[in-house]
Amino acid sequence: EVQILETGGGLVKPGGSLRLSCATSGFNFNDYFMNWVRQAPGKGLEWVAQIRNKNYNYATYYAESLEGRVTISRDDSKSSVYLQVSSLRAEDTAIYYCTRSRVSFDYWGQGVMVTVSS
Amino acid sequence: NIVLTQSPATLSVTPGESVSLSCRASQSISTSIHWYQQKSNESPRLLIKYASQSISGIPSRFSGSGSGTDFTLSINRVESEDFSIYYCQQSYSSLYTFGAGTKLELK
């Protein structure tokens, strides 16, 4: 059974940083791209970042709205992916989902809440 | 960025009706469109990939069609469990984007 579990959310002050983690199991992690997608309260889905697998040289892609403030990384030995977000703003308040993909996002975690507030 | 425009924003229907939800891309994207369902307080679920390809475990009343810039998600005979928000997403560009969603609600 595919399992995806995000951790690391919480309350952060504006200007602060946060590292989200996503632990996976139940599939061959090395075969998949991994992504972060976020959803602000009451709003729609926003793709944040993708990291491809070794076959694609671990290429990374970022949403233009966040580029420069986010870094996605993965550890294939731990079947885990991470998202570092810096210079946090109130508008970064959202549920952050970890998803796997080859093209479509076929499995999602339950999400982790990040709240940016003083 | 490729912009996806979903319409209508809200669709009010009664159970048993059949519906079509639209997703229009700002440029041609072949069939690189995928559909998701999100129920209240749940994670999204993949319904259809590559415009029309079915997904294991998804009821057969969900189907997709289209290519180029115009895409449709159809639900044949809506059931009570289908009232939720539906999103389209493109993978033609590596800068993935989602539509704003269509909320399917009970009339």
Short mmCIF file of N, CA, C and O in Angstrom, two decimals, chain B residues 17-81:
data_model
loop_
_atom_site.label_atom_id
_atom_site.label_comp_id
_atom_site.label_asym_id
_atom_site.label_seq_id
_atom_site.Cartn_x
_atom_site.Cartn_y
_atom_site.Cartn_z
N GLU B 17 -28.77 13.36 -12.41
CA GLU B 17 -28.47 14.16 -13.60
C GLU B 17 -27.07 13.80 -14.12
O GLU B 17 -26.20 13.38 -13.34
N SER B 18 -26.87 14.00 -15.38
CA SER B 18 -25.54 13.86 -15.99
C SER B 18 -24.99 15.26 -16.26
O SER B 18 -25.75 16.15 -16.68
N VAL B 19 -23.69 15.45 -16.00
CA VAL B 19 -23.11 16.79 -16.11
C VAL B 19 -21.80 16.77 -16.89
O VAL B 19 -21.15 15.72 -17.01
N SER B 20 -21.43 17.96 -17.39
CA SER B 20 -20.15 18.14 -18.06
C SER B 20 -19.46 19.36 -17.48
O SER B 20 -20.08 20.43 -17.38
N LEU B 21 -18.20 19.20 -17.11
CA LEU B 21 -17.39 20.28 -16.58
C LEU B 21 -16.32 20.60 -17.61
O LEU B 21 -15.70 19.70 -18.18
N SER B 22 -16.08 21.90 -17.79
CA SER B 22 -15.18 22.34 -18.85
C SER B 22 -13.85 22.84 -18.29
O SER B 22 -13.79 23.44 -17.21
N CYS B 23 -12.79 22.60 -19.04
CA CYS B 23 -11.46 23.12 -18.73
C CYS B 23 -10.84 23.57 -20.05
O CYS B 23 -10.72 22.77 -20.99
N ARG B 24 -10.49 24.84 -20.13
CA ARG B 24 -9.91 25.40 -21.35
C ARG B 24 -8.50 25.88 -21.08
O ARG B 24 -8.26 26.62 -20.11
N ALA B 25 -7.56 25.48 -21.93
CA ALA B 25 -6.16 25.88 -21.79
C ALA B 25 -5.84 27.11 -22.63
O ALA B 25 -6.43 27.30 -23.70
N SER B 26 -4.90 27.91 -22.16
CA SER B 26 -4.53 29.14 -22.84
C SER B 26 -3.71 28.90 -24.10
O SER B 26 -3.49 29.83 -24.88
N GLN B 27 -3.24 27.68 -24.29
CA GLN B 27 -2.56 27.28 -25.52
C GLN B 27 -2.79 25.78 -25.70
O GLN B 27 -3.22 25.10 -24.77
N SER B 28 -2.49 25.30 -26.89
CA SER B 28 -2.69 23.88 -27.15
C SER B 28 -1.76 23.02 -26.28
O SER B 28 -0.56 23.27 -26.20
N ILE B 29 -2.34 22.03 -25.63
CA ILE B 29 -1.55 21.17 -24.74
C ILE B 29 -1.75 19.69 -25.06
O ILE B 29 -1.59 18.81 -24.21
N SER B 30 -2.14 19.41 -26.32
CA SER B 30 -2.38 18.02 -26.74
C SER B 30 -3.40 17.39 -25.79
O SER B 30 -4.49 17.94 -25.61
N THR B 31 -3.05 16.27 -25.17
CA THR B 31 -3.97 15.65 -24.20
C THR B 31 -3.35 15.63 -22.80
O THR B 31 -3.67 14.78 -21.98
N SER B 32 -2.45 16.57 -22.53
CA SER B 32 -1.74 16.60 -21.25
C SER B 32 -2.55 17.26 -20.14
O SER B 32 -2.11 18.21 -19.49
N ILE B 33 -3.74 16.73 -19.92
CA ILE B 33 -4.63 17.27 -18.90
C ILE B 33 -5.09 16.14 -18.00
O ILE B 33 -5.30 15.01 -18.46
N HIS B 34 -5.20 16.42 -16.72
CA HIS B 34 -5.59 15.42 -15.73
C HIS B 34 -6.65 16.04 -14.83
O HIS B 34 -6.65 17.25 -14.59
N TRP B 35 -7.56 15.21 -14.34
CA TRP B 35 -8.68 15.67 -13.52
C TRP B 35 -8.61 15.07 -12.12
O TRP B 35 -8.30 13.88 -11.95
N TYR B 36 -8.94 15.91 -11.14
CA TYR B 36 -8.92 15.50 -9.73
C TYR B 36 -10.24 15.87 -9.07
O TYR B 36 -10.88 16.87 -9.43
N GLN B 37 -10.60 15.08 -8.07
CA GLN B 37 -11.76 15.37 -7.23
C GLN B 37 -11.24 15.65 -5.82
O GLN B 37 -10.38 14.93 -5.33
N GLN B 38 -11.78 16.70 -5.21
CA GLN B 38 -11.42 16.96 -3.82
C GLN B 38 -12.70 17.14 -3.00
O GLN B 38 -13.44 18.10 -3.18
N LYS B 39 -12.92 16.21 -2.09
CA LYS B 39 -14.03 16.32 -1.16
C LYS B 39 -13.60 17.18 0.01
O LYS B 39 -12.41 17.36 0.27
N SER B 40 -14.58 17.71 0.70
CA SER B 40 -14.31 18.62 1.81
C SER B 40 -13.38 17.98 2.84
O SER B 40 -13.61 16.85 3.27
N ASN B 41 -12.32 18.71 3.19
CA ASN B 41 -11.35 18.28 4.20
C ASN B 41 -10.61 16.98 3.84
O ASN B 41 -10.16 16.26 4.73
N GLU B 42 -10.50 16.69 2.56
CA GLU B 42 -9.74 15.54 2.11
C GLU B 42 -8.68 15.95 1.10
O GLU B 42 -8.73 17.05 0.53
N SER B 43 -7.73 15.07 0.88
CA SER B 43 -6.74 15.30 -0.17
C SER B 43 -7.37 15.06 -1.53
O SER B 43 -8.32 14.29 -1.65
N PRO B 44 -6.84 15.70 -2.56
CA PRO B 44 -7.36 15.44 -3.91
C PRO B 44 -7.14 13.99 -4.33
O PRO B 44 -6.23 13.31 -3.83
N ARG B 45 -7.97 13.54 -5.28
CA ARG B 45 -7.88 12.18 -5.81
C ARG B 45 -7.86 12.26 -7.31
O ARG B 45 -8.69 12.98 -7.91
N LEU B 46 -6.96 11.53 -7.95
CA LEU B 46 -6.87 11.50 -9.40
C LEU B 46 -8.04 10.72 -9.97
O LEU B 46 -8.29 9.58 -9.57
N LEU B 47 -8.75 11.34 -10.92
CA LEU B 47 -9.91 10.70 -11.56
C LEU B 47 -9.60 10.21 -12.97
O LEU B 47 -10.03 9.11 -13.36
N ILE B 48 -8.97 11.07 -13.76
CA ILE B 48 -8.72 10.83 -15.17
C ILE B 48 -7.33 11.36 -15.50
O ILE B 48 -6.96 12.46 -15.04
N LYS B 49 -6.55 10.63 -16.27
CA LYS B 49 -5.26 11.14 -16.73
C LYS B 49 -5.23 11.21 -18.25
O LYS B 49 -5.99 10.51 -18.92
N TYR B 50 -4.37 12.08 -18.77
CA TYR B 50 -4.24 12.25 -20.21
C TYR B 50 -5.59 12.41 -20.89
O TYR B 50 -5.89 11.72 -21.87
N ALA B 51 -6.39 13.28 -20.35
CA ALA B 51 -7.67 13.73 -20.92
C ALA B 51 -8.77 12.68 -20.85
O ALA B 51 -9.93 13.02 -20.57
N SER B 52 -8.45 11.43 -21.14
CA SER B 52 -9.52 10.43 -21.25
C SER B 52 -9.18 9.06 -20.68
O SER B 52 -9.99 8.15 -20.77
N GLN B 53 -7.98 8.90 -20.14
CA GLN B 53 -7.57 7.58 -19.64
C GLN B 53 -8.12 7.34 -18.23
O GLN B 53 -7.95 8.14 -17.33
N SER B 54 -8.76 6.20 -18.08
CA SER B 54 -9.38 5.88 -16.79
C SER B 54 -8.32 5.48 -15.76
O SER B 54 -7.20 5.09 -16.10
N ILE B 55 -8.71 5.59 -14.50
CA ILE B 55 -7.85 5.27 -13.37
C ILE B 55 -8.46 4.12 -12.60
O ILE B 55 -9.67 4.13 -12.31
N SER B 56 -7.65 3.17 -12.23
CA SER B 56 -8.13 2.02 -11.48
C SER B 56 -8.82 2.46 -10.19
O SER B 56 -8.30 3.30 -9.45
N GLY B 57 -10.00 1.90 -9.93
CA GLY B 57 -10.72 2.20 -8.71
C GLY B 57 -11.68 3.37 -8.81
O GLY B 57 -12.48 3.60 -7.88
N ILE B 58 -11.63 4.09 -9.91
CA ILE B 58 -12.54 5.24 -10.11
C ILE B 58 -13.81 4.73 -10.82
O ILE B 58 -13.71 4.02 -11.83
N PRO B 59 -14.99 5.10 -10.31
CA PRO B 59 -16.24 4.61 -10.93
C PRO B 59 -16.33 4.96 -12.41
O PRO B 59 -15.87 6.03 -12.83
N SER B 60 -16.94 4.08 -13.16
CA SER B 60 -17.01 4.24 -14.61
C SER B 60 -17.90 5.39 -15.05
O SER B 60 -17.89 5.78 -16.23
N ARG B 61 -18.67 5.98 -14.13
CA ARG B 61 -19.52 7.12 -14.51
C ARG B 61 -18.68 8.37 -14.78
O ARG B 61 -19.19 9.33 -15.35
N PHE B 62 -17.40 8.36 -14.39
CA PHE B 62 -16.50 9.48 -14.68
C PHE B 62 -15.77 9.20 -16.00
O PHE B 62 -15.17 8.14 -16.17
N SER B 63 -15.82 10.17 -16.91
CA SER B 63 -15.09 10.04 -18.16
C SER B 63 -14.57 11.40 -18.60
O SER B 63 -15.08 12.44 -18.16
N GLY B 64 -13.56 11.37 -19.43
CA GLY B 64 -12.97 12.62 -19.90
C GLY B 64 -12.80 12.61 -21.40
O GLY B 64 -12.72 11.55 -22.02
N SER B 65 -12.76 13.82 -21.96
CA SER B 65 -12.57 13.94 -23.40
C SER B 65 -11.89 15.26 -23.72
O SER B 65 -11.77 16.13 -22.84
N GLY B 66 -11.46 15.38 -24.97
CA GLY B 66 -10.88 16.62 -25.44
C GLY B 66 -9.42 16.50 -25.83
O GLY B 66 -8.75 15.53 -25.50
N SER B 67 -8.96 17.49 -26.55
CA SER B 67 -7.56 17.62 -26.92
C SER B 67 -7.32 19.04 -27.39
O SER B 67 -8.28 19.75 -27.73
N GLY B 68 -6.07 19.45 -27.41
CA GLY B 68 -5.75 20.81 -27.84
C GLY B 68 -5.96 21.80 -26.70
O GLY B 68 -5.13 21.88 -25.78
N THR B 69 -7.06 22.53 -26.74
CA THR B 69 -7.31 23.53 -25.70
C THR B 69 -8.60 23.29 -24.92
O THR B 69 -8.80 23.91 -23.88
N ASP B 70 -9.47 22.44 -25.40
CA ASP B 70 -10.78 22.25 -24.77
C ASP B 70 -10.96 20.83 -24.25
O ASP B 70 -10.84 19.87 -25.03
N PHE B 71 -11.28 20.75 -22.96
CA PHE B 71 -11.39 19.46 -22.30
C PHE B 71 -12.67 19.41 -21.47
O PHE B 71 -13.15 20.44 -20.98
N THR B 72 -13.18 18.20 -21.31
CA THR B 72 -14.44 18.01 -20.59
C THR B 72 -14.33 16.81 -19.66
O THR B 72 -13.84 15.75 -20.06
N LEU B 73 -14.79 17.00 -18.44
CA LEU B 73 -15.00 15.89 -17.51
C LEU B 73 -16.51 15.67 -17.44
O LEU B 73 -17.27 16.60 -17.15
N SER B 74 -16.92 14.45 -17.70
CA SER B 74 -18.34 14.12 -17.67
C SER B 74 -18.62 13.16 -16.53
O SER B 74 -17.84 12.25 -16.27
N ILE B 75 -19.74 13.40 -15.88
CA ILE B 75 -20.21 12.49 -14.84
C ILE B 75 -21.59 12.02 -15.26
O ILE B 75 -22.52 12.83 -15.40
N ASN B 76 -21.69 10.72 -15.49
CA ASN B 76 -22.96 10.14 -15.92
C ASN B 76 -23.78 9.76 -14.69
O ASN B 76 -23.38 8.90 -13.91
N ARG B 77 -24.91 10.43 -14.53
CA ARG B 77 -25.81 10.16 -13.40
C ARG B 77 -25.10 10.40 -12.07
O ARG B 77 -24.64 9.47 -11.41
N VAL B 78 -25.03 11.65 -11.69
CA VAL B 78 -24.36 12.07 -10.47
C VAL B 78 -24.94 11.37 -9.25
O VAL B 78 -26.17 11.26 -9.11
N GLU B 79 -24.06 10.93 -8.39
CA GLU B 79 -24.46 10.33 -7.12
C GLU B 79 -24.12 11.28 -5.98
O GLU B 79 -23.31 12.20 -6.14
N SER B 80 -24.70 11.06 -4.82
CA SER B 80 -24.54 11.98 -3.69
C SER B 80 -23.07 12.13 -3.30
O SER B 80 -22.63 13.21 -2.89
N GLU B 81 -22.28 11.09 -3.45
CA GLU B 81 -20.86 11.15 -3.07
C GLU B 81 -20.02 11.98 -4.04
O GLU B 81 -18.85 12.23 -3.79
#
